[in-house]
JSON list of C-alpha atoms in Angstrom, two decimals:
[
{"chain": "A", "resi": 18, "resn": "MET", "atom": "CA", "xyz": [2.65, 31.42, 71.55]},
{"chain": "A", "resi": 19, "resn": "TRP", "atom": "CA", "xyz": [3.16, 35.15, 70.81]},
{"chain": "A", "resi": 20, "resn": "ARG", "atom": "CA", "xyz": [6.93, 34.65, 71.00]},
{"chain": "A", "resi": 21, "resn": "LEU", "atom": "CA", "xyz": [6.66, 31.95, 68.34]},
{"chain": "A", "resi": 22, "resn": "ALA", "atom": "CA", "xyz": [4.56, 34.22, 66.14]},
{"chain": "A", "resi": 23, "resn": "PHE", "atom": "CA", "xyz": [7.14, 36.97, 66.53]},
{"chain": "A", "resi": 24, "resn": "LEU", "atom": "CA", "xyz": [9.98, 34.67, 65.49]},
{"chain": "A", "resi": 25, "resn": "ILE", "atom": "CA", "xyz": [8.08, 33.44, 62.45]},
{"chain": "A", "resi": 26, "resn": "THR", "atom": "CA", "xyz": [6.80, 36.76, 61.15]},
{"chain": "A", "resi": 27, "resn": "GLY", "atom": "CA", "xyz": [9.60, 39.06, 62.29]},
{"chain": "A", "resi": 28, "resn": "VAL", "atom": "CA", "xyz": [6.88, 41.57, 63.25]},
{"chain": "A", "resi": 29, "resn": "PHE", "atom": "CA", "xyz": [6.22, 42.48, 66.85]},
{"chain": "A", "resi": 30, "resn": "TRP", "atom": "CA", "xyz": [2.75, 43.64, 67.79]},
{"chain": "A", "resi": 31, "resn": "TYR", "atom": "CA", "xyz": [2.18, 45.57, 70.94]},
{"chain": "A", "resi": 32, "resn": "PRO", "atom": "CA", "xyz": [-1.23, 46.65, 72.26]},
{"chain": "A", "resi": 33, "resn": "GLN", "atom": "CA", "xyz": [-2.38, 50.22, 71.87]},
{"chain": "A", "resi": 34, "resn": "CYS", "atom": "CA", "xyz": [-5.15, 52.03, 73.65]},
{"chain": "A", "resi": 35, "resn": "THR", "atom": "CA", "xyz": [-7.63, 54.28, 71.94]},
{"chain": "A", "resi": 36, "resn": "SER", "atom": "CA", "xyz": [-6.31, 57.32, 73.82]},
{"chain": "A", "resi": 37, "resn": "GLY", "atom": "CA", "xyz": [-2.92, 58.21, 75.23]},
{"chain": "A", "resi": 38, "resn": "ASP", "atom": "CA", "xyz": [-2.08, 57.48, 78.84]},
{"chain": "A", "resi": 39, "resn": "GLU", "atom": "CA", "xyz": [0.83, 58.41, 81.13]},
{"chain": "A", "resi": 40, "resn": "ILE", "atom": "CA", "xyz": [3.09, 55.86, 82.81]},
{"chain": "A", "resi": 41, "resn": "ARG", "atom": "CA", "xyz": [6.05, 56.29, 85.13]},
{"chain": "A", "resi": 42, "resn": "VAL", "atom": "CA", "xyz": [9.20, 54.30, 84.46]},
{"chain": "A", "resi": 43, "resn": "ALA", "atom": "CA", "xyz": [12.01, 53.93, 87.03]},
{"chain": "A", "resi": 44, "resn": "VAL", "atom": "CA", "xyz": [15.19, 53.57, 84.97]},
{"chain": "A", "resi": 45, "resn": "ALA", "atom": "CA", "xyz": [18.66, 52.42, 86.05]},
{"chain": "A", "resi": 46, "resn": "SER", "atom": "CA", "xyz": [21.17, 55.22, 85.47]},
{"chain": "A", "resi": 47, "resn": "ASN", "atom": "CA", "xyz": [23.30, 53.27, 83.00]},
{"chain": "A", "resi": 48, "resn": "PHE", "atom": "CA", "xyz": [20.28, 52.92, 80.70]},
{"chain": "A", "resi": 49, "resn": "THR", "atom": "CA", "xyz": [19.64, 56.67, 80.41]},
{"chain": "A", "resi": 50, "resn": "ILE", "atom": "CA", "xyz": [20.71, 57.16, 76.78]},
{"chain": "A", "resi": 51, "resn": "ALA", "atom": "CA", "xyz": [19.00, 54.04, 75.47]},
{"chain": "A", "resi": 52, "resn": "SER", "atom": "CA", "xyz": [15.80, 54.71, 77.41]},
{"chain": "A", "resi": 53, "resn": "GLU", "atom": "CA", "xyz": [15.55, 58.24, 76.04]},
{"chain": "A", "resi": 54, "resn": "LEU", "atom": "CA", "xyz": [15.61, 56.87, 72.49]},
{"chain": "A", "resi": 55, "resn": "LEU", "atom": "CA", "xyz": [13.16, 54.10, 73.35]},
{"chain": "A", "resi": 56, "resn": "ILE", "atom": "CA", "xyz": [10.73, 56.36, 75.18]},
{"chain": "A", "resi": 57, "resn": "ASP", "atom": "CA", "xyz": [10.73, 58.93, 72.38]},
{"chain": "A", "resi": 58, "resn": "ALA", "atom": "CA", "xyz": [9.93, 56.22, 69.82]},
{"chain": "A", "resi": 59, "resn": "PHE", "atom": "CA", "xyz": [7.27, 54.65, 72.05]},
{"chain": "A", "resi": 60, "resn": "ASN", "atom": "CA", "xyz": [5.56, 57.94, 72.83]},
{"chain": "A", "resi": 61, "resn": "GLU", "atom": "CA", "xyz": [5.51, 59.01, 69.20]},
{"chain": "A", "resi": 62, "resn": "THR", "atom": "CA", "xyz": [4.21, 55.67, 67.96]},
{"chain": "A", "resi": 63, "resn": "THR", "atom": "CA", "xyz": [1.53, 55.00, 70.58]},
{"chain": "A", "resi": 64, "resn": "GLY", "atom": "CA", "xyz": [0.40, 58.43, 71.74]},
{"chain": "A", "resi": 65, "resn": "HIS", "atom": "CA", "xyz": [1.13, 57.39, 75.32]},
{"chain": "A", "resi": 66, "resn": "ARG", "atom": "CA", "xyz": [3.53, 59.33, 77.54]},
{"chain": "A", "resi": 67, "resn": "ALA", "atom": "CA", "xyz": [6.21, 57.34, 79.37]},
{"chain": "A", "resi": 68, "resn": "VAL", "atom": "CA", "xyz": [7.90, 59.52, 81.99]},
{"chain": "A", "resi": 69, "resn": "PRO", "atom": "CA", "xyz": [11.34, 58.30, 83.18]},
{"chain": "A", "resi": 70, "resn": "ASN", "atom": "CA", "xyz": [12.94, 58.70, 86.58]},
{"chain": "A", "resi": 71, "resn": "TYR", "atom": "CA", "xyz": [16.68, 57.91, 86.63]},
{"chain": "A", "resi": 72, "resn": "GLY", "atom": "CA", "xyz": [18.64, 56.60, 89.58]},
{"chain": "A", "resi": 73, "resn": "SER", "atom": "CA", "xyz": [20.43, 53.65, 91.11]},
{"chain": "A", "resi": 74, "resn": "THR", "atom": "CA", "xyz": [18.61, 50.34, 91.08]},
{"chain": "A", "resi": 75, "resn": "GLY", "atom": "CA", "xyz": [19.01, 50.04, 94.84]},
{"chain": "A", "resi": 76, "resn": "LYS", "atom": "CA", "xyz": [17.39, 53.42, 95.41]},
{"chain": "A", "resi": 77, "resn": "HIS", "atom": "CA", "xyz": [14.55, 52.63, 93.00]},
{"chain": "A", "resi": 78, "resn": "TYR", "atom": "CA", "xyz": [13.95, 49.35, 94.82]},
{"chain": "A", "resi": 79, "resn": "ALA", "atom": "CA", "xyz": [13.67, 51.11, 98.18]},
{"chain": "A", "resi": 80, "resn": "GLN", "atom": "CA", "xyz": [11.36, 53.80, 96.79]},
{"chain": "A", "resi": 81, "resn": "ILE", "atom": "CA", "xyz": [9.08, 51.25, 95.13]},
{"chain": "A", "resi": 82, "resn": "LYS", "atom": "CA", "xyz": [8.91, 49.24, 98.36]},
{"chain": "A", "resi": 83, "resn": "ASN", "atom": "CA", "xyz": [7.82, 52.43, 100.10]},
{"chain": "A", "resi": 84, "resn": "GLY", "atom": "CA", "xyz": [4.98, 53.00, 97.64]},
{"chain": "A", "resi": 85, "resn": "ALA", "atom": "CA", "xyz": [6.51, 55.29, 95.00]},
{"chain": "A", "resi": 86, "resn": "PRO", "atom": "CA", "xyz": [4.06, 55.77, 92.08]},
{"chain": "A", "resi": 87, "resn": "VAL", "atom": "CA", "xyz": [5.92, 53.65, 89.52]},
{"chain": "A", "resi": 88, "resn": "ASN", "atom": "CA", "xyz": [4.44, 51.50, 86.75]},
{"chain": "A", "resi": 89, "resn": "ILE", "atom": "CA", "xyz": [7.63, 49.87, 85.44]},
{"chain": "A", "resi": 90, "resn": "LEU", "atom": "CA", "xyz": [11.11, 49.22, 86.78]},
{"chain": "A", "resi": 91, "resn": "LEU", "atom": "CA", "xyz": [14.00, 48.95, 84.32]},
{"chain": "A", "resi": 92, "resn": "ALA", "atom": "CA", "xyz": [16.66, 47.65, 86.70]},
{"chain": "A", "resi": 93, "resn": "ALA", "atom": "CA", "xyz": [20.38, 47.17, 86.25]},
{"chain": "A", "resi": 94, "resn": "ASP", "atom": "CA", "xyz": [20.18, 43.72, 87.80]},
{"chain": "A", "resi": 95, "resn": "SER", "atom": "CA", "xyz": [17.87, 40.72, 88.15]},
{"chain": "A", "resi": 96, "resn": "LEU", "atom": "CA", "xyz": [17.92, 40.60, 91.95]},
{"chain": "A", "resi": 97, "resn": "ARG", "atom": "CA", "xyz": [15.66, 43.56, 92.71]},
{"chain": "A", "resi": 98, "resn": "PRO", "atom": "CA", "xyz": [12.98, 42.71, 90.11]},
{"chain": "A", "resi": 99, "resn": "ARG", "atom": "CA", "xyz": [12.91, 39.13, 91.44]},
{"chain": "A", "resi": 100, "resn": "ARG", "atom": "CA", "xyz": [12.63, 40.35, 95.01]},
{"chain": "A", "resi": 101, "resn": "LEU", "atom": "CA", "xyz": [9.80, 42.72, 94.14]},
{"chain": "A", "resi": 102, "resn": "VAL", "atom": "CA", "xyz": [7.87, 39.83, 92.59]},
{"chain": "A", "resi": 103, "resn": "GLU", "atom": "CA", "xyz": [8.58, 37.54, 95.56]},
{"chain": "A", "resi": 104, "resn": "GLU", "atom": "CA", "xyz": [7.50, 40.28, 97.97]},
{"chain": "A", "resi": 105, "resn": "GLY", "atom": "CA", "xyz": [4.23, 40.80, 96.13]},
{"chain": "A", "resi": 106, "resn": "VAL", "atom": "CA", "xyz": [5.12, 44.34, 95.07]},
{"chain": "A", "resi": 107, "resn": "ALA", "atom": "CA", "xyz": [5.63, 43.64, 91.35]},
{"chain": "A", "resi": 108, "resn": "ILE", "atom": "CA", "xyz": [3.34, 41.63, 89.09]},
{"chain": "A", "resi": 109, "resn": "LYS", "atom": "CA", "xyz": [4.20, 37.96, 88.70]},
{"chain": "A", "resi": 110, "resn": "GLY", "atom": "CA", "xyz": [4.99, 36.77, 85.19]},
{"chain": "A", "resi": 111, "resn": "THR", "atom": "CA", "xyz": [6.11, 40.16, 83.85]},
{"chain": "A", "resi": 112, "resn": "ARG", "atom": "CA", "xyz": [9.83, 39.99, 84.63]},
{"chain": "A", "resi": 113, "resn": "PHE", "atom": "CA", "xyz": [12.27, 39.55, 81.73]},
{"chain": "A", "resi": 114, "resn": "THR", "atom": "CA", "xyz": [15.85, 40.42, 80.73]},
{"chain": "A", "resi": 115, "resn": "TYR", "atom": "CA", "xyz": [16.00, 43.37, 78.34]},
{"chain": "A", "resi": 116, "resn": "ALA", "atom": "CA", "xyz": [19.79, 43.89, 78.19]},
{"chain": "A", "resi": 117, "resn": "ILE", "atom": "CA", "xyz": [23.14, 42.62, 79.44]},
{"chain": "A", "resi": 118, "resn": "GLY", "atom": "CA", "xyz": [25.50, 45.41, 80.40]},
{"chain": "A", "resi": 119, "resn": "ARG", "atom": "CA", "xyz": [29.24, 45.66, 79.81]},
{"chain": "A", "resi": 120, "resn": "LEU", "atom": "CA", "xyz": [31.78, 47.13, 82.23]},
{"chain": "A", "resi": 121, "resn": "VAL", "atom": "CA", "xyz": [34.63, 49.33, 80.99]},
{"chain": "A", "resi": 122, "resn": "ILE", "atom": "CA", "xyz": [37.54, 51.37, 82.25]},
{"chain": "A", "resi": 123, "resn": "TRP", "atom": "CA", "xyz": [37.17, 54.87, 80.79]},
{"chain": "A", "resi": 124, "resn": "SER", "atom": "CA", "xyz": [39.28, 57.99, 81.02]},
{"chain": "A", "resi": 125, "resn": "PRO", "atom": "CA", "xyz": [39.17, 61.27, 79.11]},
{"chain": "A", "resi": 126, "resn": "VAL", "atom": "CA", "xyz": [42.92, 61.79, 79.64]},
{"chain": "A", "resi": 127, "resn": "ILE", "atom": "CA", "xyz": [44.73, 58.48, 80.32]},
{"chain": "A", "resi": 128, "resn": "PRO", "atom": "CA", "xyz": [45.14, 55.66, 77.77]},
{"chain": "A", "resi": 129, "resn": "VAL", "atom": "CA", "xyz": [43.66, 52.59, 79.48]},
{"chain": "A", "resi": 130, "resn": "ASN", "atom": "CA", "xyz": [44.23, 48.85, 79.18]},
{"chain": "A", "resi": 131, "resn": "ASP", "atom": "CA", "xyz": [44.30, 45.70, 81.32]},
{"chain": "A", "resi": 132, "resn": "ARG", "atom": "CA", "xyz": [47.32, 47.04, 83.24]},
{"chain": "A", "resi": 133, "resn": "THR", "atom": "CA", "xyz": [45.86, 50.45, 84.05]},
{"chain": "A", "resi": 134, "resn": "LEU", "atom": "CA", "xyz": [45.07, 49.58, 87.67]},
{"chain": "A", "resi": 135, "resn": "GLU", "atom": "CA", "xyz": [48.79, 49.14, 88.25]},
{"chain": "A", "resi": 136, "resn": "SER", "atom": "CA", "xyz": [49.61, 52.62, 86.92]},
{"chain": "A", "resi": 137, "resn": "ASP", "atom": "CA", "xyz": [50.05, 55.89, 88.79]},
{"chain": "A", "resi": 138, "resn": "PHE", "atom": "CA", "xyz": [46.71, 57.69, 89.21]},
{"chain": "A", "resi": 139, "resn": "GLU", "atom": "CA", "xyz": [45.09, 59.51, 92.11]},
{"chain": "A", "resi": 140, "resn": "HIS", "atom": "CA", "xyz": [41.40, 58.58, 91.95]},
{"chain": "A", "resi": 141, "resn": "LEU", "atom": "CA", "xyz": [39.22, 55.89, 90.41]},
{"chain": "A", "resi": 142, "resn": "ALA", "atom": "CA", "xyz": [35.46, 56.49, 90.20]},
{"chain": "A", "resi": 143, "resn": "ILE", "atom": "CA", "xyz": [32.95, 53.68, 90.67]},
{"chain": "A", "resi": 144, "resn": "ALA", "atom": "CA", "xyz": [29.26, 53.46, 91.48]},
{"chain": "A", "resi": 145, "resn": "ASN", "atom": "CA", "xyz": [28.39, 52.55, 95.06]},
{"chain": "A", "resi": 146, "resn": "GLU", "atom": "CA", "xyz": [28.72, 48.77, 95.21]},
{"chain": "A", "resi": 147, "resn": "ASN", "atom": "CA", "xyz": [25.91, 48.53, 97.78]},
{"chain": "A", "resi": 148, "resn": "LEU", "atom": "CA", "xyz": [23.38, 50.39, 95.64]},
{"chain": "A", "resi": 149, "resn": "ALA", "atom": "CA", "xyz": [24.32, 50.02, 91.99]},
{"chain": "A", "resi": 150, "resn": "PRO", "atom": "CA", "xyz": [24.89, 46.76, 90.06]},
{"chain": "A", "resi": 151, "resn": "TYR", "atom": "CA", "xyz": [27.71, 48.36, 88.05]},
{"chain": "A", "resi": 152, "resn": "GLY", "atom": "CA", "xyz": [29.33, 49.22, 91.37]},
{"chain": "A", "resi": 153, "resn": "ARG", "atom": "CA", "xyz": [29.03, 45.57, 92.36]},
{"chain": "A", "resi": 154, "resn": "ALA", "atom": "CA", "xyz": [30.56, 44.57, 89.02]},
{"chain": "A", "resi": 155, "resn": "ALA", "atom": "CA", "xyz": [33.39, 47.07, 89.56]},
{"chain": "A", "resi": 156, "resn": "LYS", "atom": "CA", "xyz": [34.10, 45.57, 93.00]},
{"chain": "A", "resi": 157, "resn": "GLU", "atom": "CA", "xyz": [34.14, 42.06, 91.52]},
{"chain": "A", "resi": 158, "resn": "TYR", "atom": "CA", "xyz": [36.56, 43.13, 88.80]},
{"chain": "A", "resi": 159, "resn": "LEU", "atom": "CA", "xyz": [38.88, 44.89, 91.23]},
{"chain": "A", "resi": 160, "resn": "SER", "atom": "CA", "xyz": [38.77, 41.88, 93.55]},
{"chain": "A", "resi": 161, "resn": "HIS", "atom": "CA", "xyz": [39.52, 39.58, 90.62]},
{"chain": "A", "resi": 162, "resn": "ARG", "atom": "CA", "xyz": [42.59, 41.68, 89.86]},
{"chain": "A", "resi": 163, "resn": "GLY", "atom": "CA", "xyz": [43.64, 41.74, 93.52]},
{"chain": "A", "resi": 164, "resn": "ALA", "atom": "CA", "xyz": [43.20, 45.51, 93.69]},
{"chain": "A", "resi": 165, "resn": "TRP", "atom": "CA", "xyz": [40.05, 46.02, 95.78]},
{"chain": "A", "resi": 166, "resn": "GLU", "atom": "CA", "xyz": [41.80, 46.48, 99.15]},
{"chain": "A", "resi": 167, "resn": "LYS", "atom": "CA", "xyz": [44.81, 48.24, 97.65]},
{"chain": "A", "resi": 168, "resn": "LEU", "atom": "CA", "xyz": [42.71, 50.94, 95.97]},
{"chain": "A", "resi": 169, "resn": "GLN", "atom": "CA", "xyz": [40.28, 51.75, 98.81]},
{"chain": "A", "resi": 170, "resn": "GLN", "atom": "CA", "xyz": [41.91, 55.12, 99.53]},
{"chain": "A", "resi": 171, "resn": "ARG", "atom": "CA", "xyz": [41.74, 56.09, 95.86]},
{"chain": "A", "resi": 172, "resn": "LEU", "atom": "CA", "xyz": [38.11, 55.17, 95.18]},
{"chain": "A", "resi": 173, "resn": "VAL", "atom": "CA", "xyz": [35.54, 57.88, 94.56]},
{"chain": "A", "resi": 174, "resn": "ARG", "atom": "CA", "xyz": [32.02, 56.47, 94.86]},
{"chain": "A", "resi": 175, "resn": "GLY", "atom": "CA", "xyz": [28.97, 57.83, 93.10]},
{"chain": "A", "resi": 176, "resn": "GLU", "atom": "CA", "xyz": [25.44, 56.98, 94.19]},
{"chain": "A", "resi": 177, "resn": "ASN", "atom": "CA", "xyz": [24.92, 55.56, 90.70]},
{"chain": "A", "resi": 178, "resn": "VAL", "atom": "CA", "xyz": [26.99, 54.97, 87.59]},
{"chain": "A", "resi": 179, "resn": "ASN", "atom": "CA", "xyz": [26.01, 58.32, 86.05]},
{"chain": "A", "resi": 180, "resn": "GLN", "atom": "CA", "xyz": [27.40, 60.11, 89.08]},
{"chain": "A", "resi": 181, "resn": "ALA", "atom": "CA", "xyz": [30.57, 58.08, 88.75]},
{"chain": "A", "resi": 182, "resn": "LEU", "atom": "CA", "xyz": [30.87, 59.30, 85.16]},
{"chain": "A", "resi": 183, "resn": "HIS", "atom": "CA", "xyz": [30.28, 62.87, 86.36]},
{"chain": "A", "resi": 184, "resn": "PHE", "atom": "CA", "xyz": [33.17, 62.55, 88.80]},
{"chain": "A", "resi": 185, "resn": "ILE", "atom": "CA", "xyz": [35.48, 61.55, 85.93]},
{"chain": "A", "resi": 186, "resn": "ARG", "atom": "CA", "xyz": [34.33, 64.28, 83.55]},
{"chain": "A", "resi": 187, "resn": "SER", "atom": "CA", "xyz": [34.55, 66.96, 86.25]},
{"chain": "A", "resi": 188, "resn": "GLY", "atom": "CA", "xyz": [38.14, 66.02, 87.11]},
{"chain": "A", "resi": 189, "resn": "ASN", "atom": "CA", "xyz": [37.44, 64.50, 90.53]},
{"chain": "A", "resi": 190, "resn": "ALA", "atom": "CA", "xyz": [38.84, 61.21, 89.20]},
{"chain": "A", "resi": 191, "resn": "GLU", "atom": "CA", "xyz": [41.13, 60.55, 86.26]},
{"chain": "A", "resi": 192, "resn": "LEU", "atom": "CA", "xyz": [39.38, 57.33, 85.31]},
{"chain": "A", "resi": 193, "resn": "GLY", "atom": "CA", "xyz": [36.56, 55.07, 86.34]},
{"chain": "A", "resi": 194, "resn": "LEU", "atom": "CA", "xyz": [34.79, 51.73, 86.05]},
{"chain": "A", "resi": 195, "resn": "ILE", "atom": "CA", "xyz": [31.47, 52.46, 84.39]},
{"chain": "A", "resi": 196, "resn": "ALA", "atom": "CA", "xyz": [29.12, 51.15, 81.69]},
{"chain": "A", "resi": 197, "resn": "LEU", "atom": "CA", "xyz": [30.05, 50.91, 78.02]},
{"chain": "A", "resi": 198, "resn": "SER", "atom": "CA", "xyz": [26.67, 52.43, 77.18]},
{"chain": "A", "resi": 199, "resn": "GLN", "atom": "CA", "xyz": [27.67, 55.69, 78.86]},
{"chain": "A", "resi": 200, "resn": "VAL", "atom": "CA", "xyz": [30.80, 56.36, 76.79]},
{"chain": "A", "resi": 201, "resn": "ARG", "atom": "CA", "xyz": [29.84, 55.21, 73.31]},
{"chain": "A", "resi": 202, "resn": "ASN", "atom": "CA", "xyz": [29.74, 58.80, 72.06]},
{"chain": "A", "resi": 203, "resn": "LEU", "atom": "CA", "xyz": [32.36, 60.35, 74.33]},
{"chain": "A", "resi": 204, "resn": "GLU", "atom": "CA", "xyz": [35.91, 61.21, 73.39]},
{"chain": "A", "resi": 205, "resn": "GLY", "atom": "CA", "xyz": [38.48, 59.48, 75.55]},
{"chain": "A", "resi": 206, "resn": "PHE", "atom": "CA", "xyz": [40.06, 56.10, 76.14]},
{"chain": "A", "resi": 207, "resn": "THR", "atom": "CA", "xyz": [38.02, 52.94, 76.68]},
{"chain": "A", "resi": 208, "resn": "TYR", "atom": "CA", "xyz": [39.02, 49.43, 77.70]},
{"chain": "A", "resi": 209, "resn": "ILE", "atom": "CA", "xyz": [36.20, 46.87, 77.59]},
{"chain": "A", "resi": 210, "resn": "ILE", "atom": "CA", "xyz": [36.72, 44.47, 80.49]},
{"chain": "A", "resi": 211, "resn": "PRO", "atom": "CA", "xyz": [36.46, 40.78, 79.55]},
{"chain": "A", "resi": 212, "resn": "ALA", "atom": "CA", "xyz": [33.11, 39.38, 80.65]},
{"chain": "A", "resi": 213, "resn": "MET", "atom": "CA", "xyz": [34.70, 36.51, 82.58]},
{"chain": "A", "resi": 214, "resn": "GLU", "atom": "CA", "xyz": [36.25, 38.96, 85.06]},
{"chain": "A", "resi": 215, "resn": "TYR", "atom": "CA", "xyz": [32.92, 39.90, 86.71]},
{"chain": "A", "resi": 216, "resn": "SER", "atom": "CA", "xyz": [29.44, 38.45, 87.01]},
{"chain": "A", "resi": 217, "resn": "PRO", "atom": "CA", "xyz": [27.11, 39.33, 84.10]},
{"chain": "A", "resi": 218, "resn": "VAL", "atom": "CA", "xyz": [25.19, 42.58, 84.54]},
{"chain": "A", "resi": 219, "resn": "ILE", "atom": "CA", "xyz": [21.79, 41.10, 83.70]},
{"chain": "A", "resi": 220, "resn": "GLN", "atom": "CA", "xyz": [19.29, 43.95, 83.46]},
{"chain": "A", "resi": 221, "resn": "GLN", "atom": "CA", "xyz": [15.64, 43.06, 83.96]},
{"chain": "A", "resi": 222, "resn": "ALA", "atom": "CA", "xyz": [12.34, 44.84, 83.58]},
{"chain": "A", "resi": 223, "resn": "VAL", "atom": "CA", "xyz": [9.24, 44.20, 85.65]},
{"chain": "A", "resi": 224, "resn": "LEU", "atom": "CA", "xyz": [5.70, 45.59, 85.83]},
{"chain": "A", "resi": 225, "resn": "ILE", "atom": "CA", "xyz": [4.99, 47.24, 89.18]},
{"chain": "A", "resi": 226, "resn": "SER", "atom": "CA", "xyz": [1.43, 48.47, 88.75]},
{"chain": "A", "resi": 227, "resn": "GLU", "atom": "CA", "xyz": [-1.09, 47.44, 86.14]},
{"chain": "A", "resi": 228, "resn": "LYS", "atom": "CA", "xyz": [-1.86, 49.78, 83.28]},
{"chain": "A", "resi": 229, "resn": "ALA", "atom": "CA", "xyz": [-2.54, 49.03, 79.61]},
{"chain": "A", "resi": 230, "resn": "ALA", "atom": "CA", "xyz": [0.05, 51.57, 78.49]},
{"chain": "A", "resi": 231, "resn": "ALA", "atom": "CA", "xyz": [2.64, 49.97, 80.78]},
{"chain": "A", "resi": 232, "resn": "ARG", "atom": "CA", "xyz": [1.95, 46.56, 79.25]},
{"chain": "A", "resi": 233, "resn": "SER", "atom": "CA", "xyz": [2.32, 48.18, 75.86]},
{"chain": "A", "resi": 234, "resn": "PHE", "atom": "CA", "xyz": [5.70, 49.65, 76.79]},
{"chain": "A", "resi": 235, "resn": "LEU", "atom": "CA", "xyz": [7.02, 46.30, 78.04]},
{"chain": "A", "resi": 236, "resn": "ALA", "atom": "CA", "xyz": [5.92, 44.68, 74.79]},
{"chain": "A", "resi": 237, "resn": "TYR", "atom": "CA", "xyz": [7.63, 47.42, 72.79]},
{"chain": "A", "resi": 238, "resn": "LEU", "atom": "CA", "xyz": [10.81, 46.86, 74.79]},
{"chain": "A", "resi": 239, "resn": "GLN", "atom": "CA", "xyz": [10.94, 43.33, 73.36]},
{"chain": "A", "resi": 240, "resn": "SER", "atom": "CA", "xyz": [10.32, 44.37, 69.77]},
{"chain": "A", "resi": 241, "resn": "MET", "atom": "CA", "xyz": [12.92, 44.16, 67.00]},
{"chain": "A", "resi": 242, "resn": "GLU", "atom": "CA", "xyz": [13.04, 47.96, 66.82]},
{"chain": "A", "resi": 243, "resn": "ALA", "atom": "CA", "xyz": [13.71, 48.33, 70.54]},
{"chain": "A", "resi": 244, "resn": "ARG", "atom": "CA", "xyz": [16.27, 45.52, 70.62]},
{"chain": "A", "resi": 245, "resn": "GLY", "atom": "CA", "xyz": [18.16, 47.21, 67.79]},
{"chain": "A", "resi": 246, "resn": "ILE", "atom": "CA", "xyz": [18.27, 50.46, 69.76]},
{"chain": "A", "resi": 247, "resn": "ILE", "atom": "CA", "xyz": [19.45, 48.67, 72.90]},
{"chain": "A", "resi": 248, "resn": "GLU", "atom": "CA", "xyz": [22.24, 46.85, 71.06]},
{"chain": "A", "resi": 249, "resn": "SER", "atom": "CA", "xyz": [23.37, 50.04, 69.32]},
{"chain": "A", "resi": 250, "resn": "CYS", "atom": "CA", "xyz": [23.81, 51.66, 72.74]},
{"chain": "A", "resi": 251, "resn": "GLY", "atom": "CA", "xyz": [26.45, 49.17, 73.84]},
{"chain": "A", "resi": 252, "resn": "TYR", "atom": "CA", "xyz": [24.53, 46.30, 75.38]},
{"chain": "A", "resi": 253, "resn": "THR", "atom": "CA", "xyz": [24.50, 42.59, 74.63]},
{"chain": "A", "resi": 254, "resn": "LEU", "atom": "CA", "xyz": [21.05, 41.21, 73.93]},
{"chain": "A", "resi": 255, "resn": "PRO", "atom": "CA", "xyz": [19.63, 38.29, 75.95]}
]
């Protein structure tokens, strides 16, 4: 019913507590820039304090399973949030898609396009495909292009997509397969990979431990204001 009211009025209400509270948010690395904007707006508006912890979704999943003090997970996939609910670690009925990510080839020095993988370069940075959803997407894209096996000796893997970007910017790789959201404000060359060449990077949020401020943050994440911020950072909206 609240979704219907939101669509009719265009106004999104989210609950506020009488005094500020602190919550801990585990955030997928690709969502760093957007989450900083969202958290600043949320903290200023509500008086709460959302504290982010950035890392790969796979690592967050393992830490949460081992009892890490986290209230909310903003994952880079739908698999880990679903598993956490099924395993009784996350709260049932709180999981939703907040963004759909986009994979790009980016280089600060080499013009890139759909033929770049066939060009002469030494190293290509990707996120670890076993830990990070953008790494999985990168593997799918390279496999789709018939380049996964051919490029194994030239791959430089970061634990997460932010580390992959660091490898490119530090000169350890000339280019990389990373998230569009990471390079929106960076100088360089960007090729947005067609969505049909890898599985959608469906990013979901889920409530891990109950807290009124955490519920408030999840509600804010679905507001018109938050959705505008997310879209402006290079994501497709669900």
